[in-house]
Amino acid sequence: MLYKVQIDSNNSLNNKKVEIISKEKYKGEEEVVQELLKDKKKLGILSMLFIVVIILIGLYVKSGFKELKKNDTESIFVDDNIDSDVSSDKPANTGNNNKLNSKNSKEQIVTAKNKNIVVEIKGEVRKPDVYTMNENSIVKDLIDMSGGLTENADLSNINRAKKLQDHELIYISNKNDESKETQTINSNSSNKDSLEKKININNATLDQLKTLSGIGDSKAKSIIEYREKNGGFKSIEEIKNVSGIGDNMFERIKEQIET
């Protein structure tokens, strides 16, 4: 009987040992499983992070390529616009130059057409006065502008077809004047004619300048070039500044010229 109890107690102890061993084994296996689960979670997180990084890198590269392509396209357009602007400016500048040249030509033509002279008429005219006339006007034009002749006008010594000169004086005498007065008038007319023979070096033509003593074609051209460049002569002595005209030449022509 005692032997049986002892056997039972031994069996009970063995069972407890087995049970303890089983629990410990189960606990160990559970810890292993938990470790594996933790490792899987870590792997999953790392995998997700890796995928996210790959996606971000791909997006960055793609956006950078688009931006680079956009910049290249814009630079191409900018270059094309610059080239087109330069090419379009050239015709515009040419057109502007043509307009300026045309405008200057028109102004020169208008100036040439509208050049005037100042002359005076006295004596037997209805309105004796100083008049501004066109440079191509003749004595008859001046008489008409002054209101015409009086009944006592004497035209025997007047050439009505004569071209007027700048600052010229035209005197119409009275046909009833006495001989003494007529001689005085004729004397004044002679002096006046001698003055009229003087060449105005500020407006004389090439042919008129060539009538001066010792002035040929080249010197006449030099005189015209000088006055155009310097705005005319202030005095007759200034003509000595023209190339080829010295003191000796000036002494020869000074009685023939005026300003």
Tab-separated table of C-alpha atoms in Angstrom:
chain	number	residue	atom	x	y	z
A	1	MET	CA	0.000	0.000	0.000
A	2	LEU	CA	2.746	2.360	0.858
A	3	TYR	CA	4.463	1.476	-2.335
A	4	LYS	CA	1.377	2.437	-4.288
A	5	VAL	CA	1.156	5.845	-2.582
A	6	GLN	CA	4.778	6.458	-3.276
A	7	ILE	CA	4.265	5.620	-6.916
A	8	ASP	CA	1.337	7.977	-7.094
A	9	SER	CA	3.339	10.772	-5.534
A	10	ASN	CA	6.154	10.149	-7.946
A	11	ASN	CA	3.733	10.250	-10.840
A	12	SER	CA	2.258	13.452	-9.515
A	13	LEU	CA	5.695	15.044	-9.325
A	14	ASN	CA	6.547	13.890	-12.802
A	15	ASN	CA	3.328	15.306	-14.130
A	16	LYS	CA	4.064	18.631	-12.465
A	17	LYS	CA	7.520	18.622	-13.938
A	18	VAL	CA	6.131	17.841	-17.367
A	19	GLU	CA	3.542	20.538	-16.934
A	20	ILE	CA	6.204	23.063	-15.863
A	21	ILE	CA	8.441	22.068	-18.740
A	22	SER	CA	5.483	22.390	-21.152
A	23	LYS	CA	4.630	25.833	-19.842
A	24	GLU	CA	8.212	26.978	-20.147
A	25	LYS	CA	8.441	25.538	-23.633
A	26	TYR	CA	5.221	27.246	-24.652
A	27	LYS	CA	6.408	30.485	-23.125
A	28	GLY	CA	9.683	30.235	-25.058
A	29	GLU	CA	7.872	29.532	-28.306
A	30	GLU	CA	5.534	32.482	-27.703
A	31	GLU	CA	8.504	34.793	-27.121
A	32	VAL	CA	10.094	33.553	-30.354
A	33	VAL	CA	6.875	34.244	-32.239
A	34	GLN	CA	6.646	37.725	-30.737
A	35	GLU	CA	10.241	38.420	-31.729
A	36	LEU	CA	9.508	37.268	-35.246
A	37	LEU	CA	6.429	39.508	-35.382
A	38	LYS	CA	8.484	42.458	-34.175
A	39	ASP	CA	11.094	41.720	-36.835
A	40	LYS	CA	8.383	41.538	-39.511
A	41	LYS	CA	6.977	44.902	-38.415
A	42	LYS	CA	10.439	46.429	-38.639
A	43	LEU	CA	10.929	44.928	-42.069
A	44	GLY	CA	7.538	46.223	-43.177
A	45	ILE	CA	8.290	49.727	-41.946
A	46	LEU	CA	11.688	49.697	-43.603
A	47	SER	CA	10.128	48.425	-46.813
A	48	MET	CA	7.517	51.189	-46.750
A	49	LEU	CA	10.172	53.810	-46.084
A	50	PHE	CA	12.295	52.486	-48.940
A	51	ILE	CA	9.321	52.560	-51.317
A	52	VAL	CA	8.440	56.113	-50.260
A	53	VAL	CA	12.046	57.234	-50.802
A	54	ILE	CA	12.104	55.632	-54.260
A	55	ILE	CA	8.835	57.374	-55.176
A	56	LEU	CA	10.110	60.759	-53.952
A	57	ILE	CA	13.352	60.387	-55.898
A	58	GLY	CA	11.387	59.477	-59.026
A	59	LEU	CA	9.111	62.515	-58.651
A	60	TYR	CA	12.073	64.817	-58.037
A	61	VAL	CA	13.932	63.559	-61.096
A	62	LYS	CA	10.814	63.837	-63.253
A	63	SER	CA	10.007	67.400	-62.103
A	64	GLY	CA	13.637	68.437	-62.542
A	65	PHE	CA	13.649	67.132	-66.104
A	66	LYS	CA	10.446	69.023	-66.885
A	67	GLU	CA	11.873	72.237	-65.426
A	68	LEU	CA	15.069	71.828	-67.414
A	69	LYS	CA	13.098	71.212	-70.592
A	70	LYS	CA	10.919	74.258	-69.846
A	71	ASN	CA	13.977	76.479	-69.343
A	72	ASP	CA	15.494	75.270	-72.588
A	73	THR	CA	12.255	76.000	-74.427
A	74	GLU	CA	12.002	79.492	-72.895
A	75	SER	CA	15.598	80.276	-73.817
A	76	ILE	CA	14.907	79.195	-77.384
A	77	PHE	CA	11.860	81.473	-77.534
A	78	VAL	CA	13.836	84.355	-76.022
A	79	ASP	CA	16.597	83.939	-78.613
A	80	ASP	CA	14.033	83.805	-81.404
A	81	ASN	CA	12.316	86.940	-80.088
A	82	ILE	CA	15.620	88.810	-79.848
A	83	ASP	CA	16.527	87.813	-83.393
A	84	SER	CA	13.111	88.841	-84.671
A	85	ASP	CA	13.306	92.168	-82.794
A	86	VAL	CA	16.723	92.922	-84.244
A	87	SER	CA	15.596	91.993	-87.730
A	88	SER	CA	12.429	94.064	-87.366
A	89	ASP	CA	14.406	97.054	-86.045
A	90	LYS	CA	16.594	97.168	-89.129
A	91	PRO	CA	13.766	97.980	-91.561
A	92	ALA	CA	12.356	100.441	-89.023
A	93	ASN	CA	15.680	102.238	-88.751
A	94	THR	CA	16.008	102.239	-92.534
A	95	GLY	CA	12.516	103.650	-92.827
A	96	ASN	CA	13.281	106.352	-90.273
A	97	ASN	CA	16.464	107.320	-92.106
A	98	ASN	CA	14.561	107.510	-95.383
A	99	LYS	CA	11.903	109.696	-93.738
A	100	LEU	CA	14.565	112.024	-92.296
A	101	ASN	CA	16.328	112.296	-95.637
A	102	SER	CA	13.033	112.958	-97.392
A	103	LYS	CA	12.091	115.572	-94.780
A	104	ASN	CA	15.449	117.329	-95.100
A	105	SER	CA	15.149	117.340	-98.887
A	106	LYS	CA	11.663	118.830	-98.683
A	107	GLU	CA	12.847	121.500	-96.237
A	108	GLN	CA	15.710	122.409	-98.541
A	109	ILE	CA	13.335	122.637	-101.492
A	110	VAL	CA	10.886	124.782	-99.516
A	111	THR	CA	13.717	127.024	-98.318
A	112	ALA	CA	15.005	127.430	-101.852
A	113	LYS	CA	11.536	128.220	-103.149
A	114	ASN	CA	10.689	130.630	-100.366
A	115	LYS	CA	13.908	132.678	-100.325
A	116	ASN	CA	12.998	136.344	-100.182
A	117	ILE	CA	14.745	139.667	-100.677
A	118	VAL	CA	14.070	143.124	-99.211
A	119	VAL	CA	13.828	146.088	-101.599
A	120	GLU	CA	12.652	149.715	-101.437
A	121	ILE	CA	10.793	151.798	-103.982
A	122	LYS	CA	10.474	155.590	-103.916
A	123	GLY	CA	9.238	158.369	-106.159
A	124	GLU	CA	6.187	158.317	-108.389
A	125	VAL	CA	4.398	155.229	-107.030
A	126	ARG	CA	1.180	155.180	-105.042
A	127	LYS	CA	2.622	153.362	-101.997
A	128	PRO	CA	6.376	153.980	-101.707
A	129	ASP	CA	7.781	151.685	-99.027
A	130	VAL	CA	10.089	148.794	-98.221
A	131	TYR	CA	8.792	145.453	-99.509
A	132	THR	CA	9.713	141.786	-99.120
A	133	MET	CA	9.762	140.078	-102.488
A	134	ASN	CA	10.615	136.718	-103.955
A	135	GLU	CA	14.244	136.601	-105.082
A	136	ASN	CA	13.152	136.085	-108.678
A	137	SER	CA	10.990	139.208	-108.732
A	138	ILE	CA	11.547	141.974	-111.277
A	139	VAL	CA	11.051	145.775	-111.121
A	140	LYS	CA	7.543	145.499	-112.576
A	141	ASP	CA	6.502	143.181	-109.706
A	142	LEU	CA	7.698	145.779	-107.204
A	143	ILE	CA	5.814	148.584	-108.974
A	144	ASP	CA	2.615	146.511	-108.937
A	145	MET	CA	3.040	145.693	-105.242
A	146	SER	CA	3.500	149.391	-104.427
A	147	GLY	CA	0.098	150.216	-105.924
A	148	GLY	CA	1.237	151.129	-109.404
A	149	LEU	CA	2.614	154.325	-110.956
A	150	THR	CA	1.277	157.851	-110.551
A	151	GLU	CA	0.281	159.980	-113.552
A	152	ASN	CA	3.611	161.833	-113.440
A	153	ALA	CA	5.848	158.763	-113.362
A	154	ASP	CA	8.767	158.789	-115.794
A	155	LEU	CA	9.767	155.302	-116.981
A	156	SER	CA	12.258	156.429	-119.605
A	157	ASN	CA	15.228	155.323	-117.482
A	158	ILE	CA	13.536	152.337	-115.793
A	159	ASN	CA	14.006	148.775	-116.986
A	160	ARG	CA	10.878	147.057	-115.679
A	161	ALA	CA	12.177	143.631	-116.722
A	162	LYS	CA	15.298	143.956	-114.546
A	163	LYS	CA	15.677	141.362	-111.812
A	164	LEU	CA	15.663	142.827	-108.323
A	165	GLN	CA	18.637	142.495	-105.975
A	166	ASP	CA	18.518	142.192	-102.190
A	167	HIS	CA	18.473	145.635	-100.436
A	168	GLU	CA	18.088	147.443	-103.761
A	169	LEU	CA	16.496	150.901	-104.104
A	170	ILE	CA	14.265	151.673	-107.084
A	171	TYR	CA	13.490	155.357	-107.711
A	172	ILE	CA	10.724	156.396	-110.135
A	173	SER	CA	11.302	160.017	-111.180
A	174	ASN	CA	8.708	162.659	-112.051
A	175	LYS	CA	8.506	163.558	-115.735
A	176	ASN	CA	7.900	167.224	-114.802
A	177	ASP	CA	11.151	167.562	-112.860
A	178	GLU	CA	13.516	170.395	-113.949
A	179	SER	CA	16.763	169.587	-115.716
A	180	LYS	CA	18.871	170.322	-112.642
A	181	GLU	CA	16.843	167.954	-110.562
A	182	THR	CA	17.005	165.426	-113.360
A	183	GLN	CA	20.791	165.675	-113.440
A	184	THR	CA	20.885	165.198	-109.683
A	185	ILE	CA	18.647	162.172	-109.993
A	186	ASN	CA	20.778	160.801	-112.823
A	187	SER	CA	23.887	161.350	-110.720
A	188	ASN	CA	22.266	159.489	-107.848
A	189	SER	CA	21.219	156.795	-110.263
A	190	SER	CA	24.815	156.436	-111.483
A	191	ASN	CA	26.058	156.062	-107.932
A	192	LYS	CA	23.240	153.653	-107.294
A	193	ASP	CA	24.140	151.646	-110.387
A	194	SER	CA	27.738	151.456	-109.265
A	195	LEU	CA	26.558	150.123	-105.930
A	196	GLU	CA	24.252	147.678	-107.661
A	197	LYS	CA	27.218	146.242	-109.533
A	198	LYS	CA	28.704	145.031	-106.264
A	199	ILE	CA	28.383	141.307	-105.688
A	200	ASN	CA	26.812	140.233	-102.410
A	201	ILE	CA	29.088	137.390	-101.360
A	202	ASN	CA	26.425	136.003	-99.011
A	203	ASN	CA	23.902	135.188	-101.747
A	204	ALA	CA	25.773	135.427	-105.063
A	205	THR	CA	25.602	132.473	-107.407
A	206	LEU	CA	28.632	130.629	-108.753
A	207	ASP	CA	28.469	132.535	-112.044
A	208	GLN	CA	28.136	135.893	-110.275
A	209	LEU	CA	31.184	135.192	-108.112
A	210	LYS	CA	33.186	134.274	-111.210
A	211	THR	CA	32.682	137.830	-112.523
A	212	LEU	CA	34.957	139.120	-109.752
A	213	SER	CA	38.548	139.912	-110.691
A	214	GLY	CA	40.766	136.858	-110.340
A	215	ILE	CA	37.951	134.565	-109.138
A	216	GLY	CA	37.632	131.396	-111.145
A	217	ASP	CA	35.499	128.308	-110.783
A	218	SER	CA	37.454	126.738	-107.894
A	219	LYS	CA	37.666	129.928	-105.794
A	220	ALA	CA	33.970	130.649	-106.390
A	221	LYS	CA	33.113	127.160	-105.129
A	222	SER	CA	35.362	127.699	-102.088
A	223	ILE	CA	33.523	130.943	-101.267
A	224	ILE	CA	30.135	129.195	-101.433
A	225	GLU	CA	31.369	126.271	-99.305
A	226	TYR	CA	32.776	128.647	-96.670
A	227	ARG	CA	29.596	130.715	-96.311
A	228	GLU	CA	27.399	127.594	-96.126
A	229	LYS	CA	29.640	126.096	-93.440
A	230	ASN	CA	29.974	129.287	-91.362
A	231	GLY	CA	26.540	130.814	-91.836
A	232	GLY	CA	27.633	133.546	-94.239
A	233	PHE	CA	30.169	136.375	-94.139
A	234	LYS	CA	29.946	138.958	-91.362
A	235	SER	CA	32.124	141.432	-93.320
A	236	ILE	CA	33.869	141.559	-96.661
A	237	GLU	CA	37.247	141.159	-94.884
A	238	GLU	CA	36.184	137.673	-93.781
A	239	ILE	CA	36.526	136.484	-97.381
A	240	LYS	CA	40.281	136.354	-96.750
A	241	ASN	CA	39.600	133.260	-94.635
A	242	VAL	CA	38.635	131.394	-97.811
A	243	SER	CA	41.355	129.137	-99.132
A	244	GLY	CA	43.212	130.786	-102.044
A	245	ILE	CA	42.152	134.359	-101.246
A	246	GLY	CA	44.869	136.444	-99.592
A	247	ASP	CA	45.515	140.135	-99.004
A	248	ASN	CA	46.466	140.829	-102.624
A	249	MET	CA	43.355	139.156	-103.974
A	250	PHE	CA	41.191	140.970	-101.426
A	251	GLU	CA	42.600	144.368	-102.520
A	252	ARG	CA	41.586	143.561	-106.089
A	253	ILE	CA	37.978	142.613	-105.309
A	254	LYS	CA	37.058	144.600	-102.182
A	255	GLU	CA	35.422	147.381	-104.246
A	256	GLN	CA	33.351	144.789	-106.092
A	257	ILE	CA	31.851	142.931	-103.141
A	258	GLU	CA	29.516	143.550	-100.234
A	259	THR	CA	27.753	141.561	-97.463
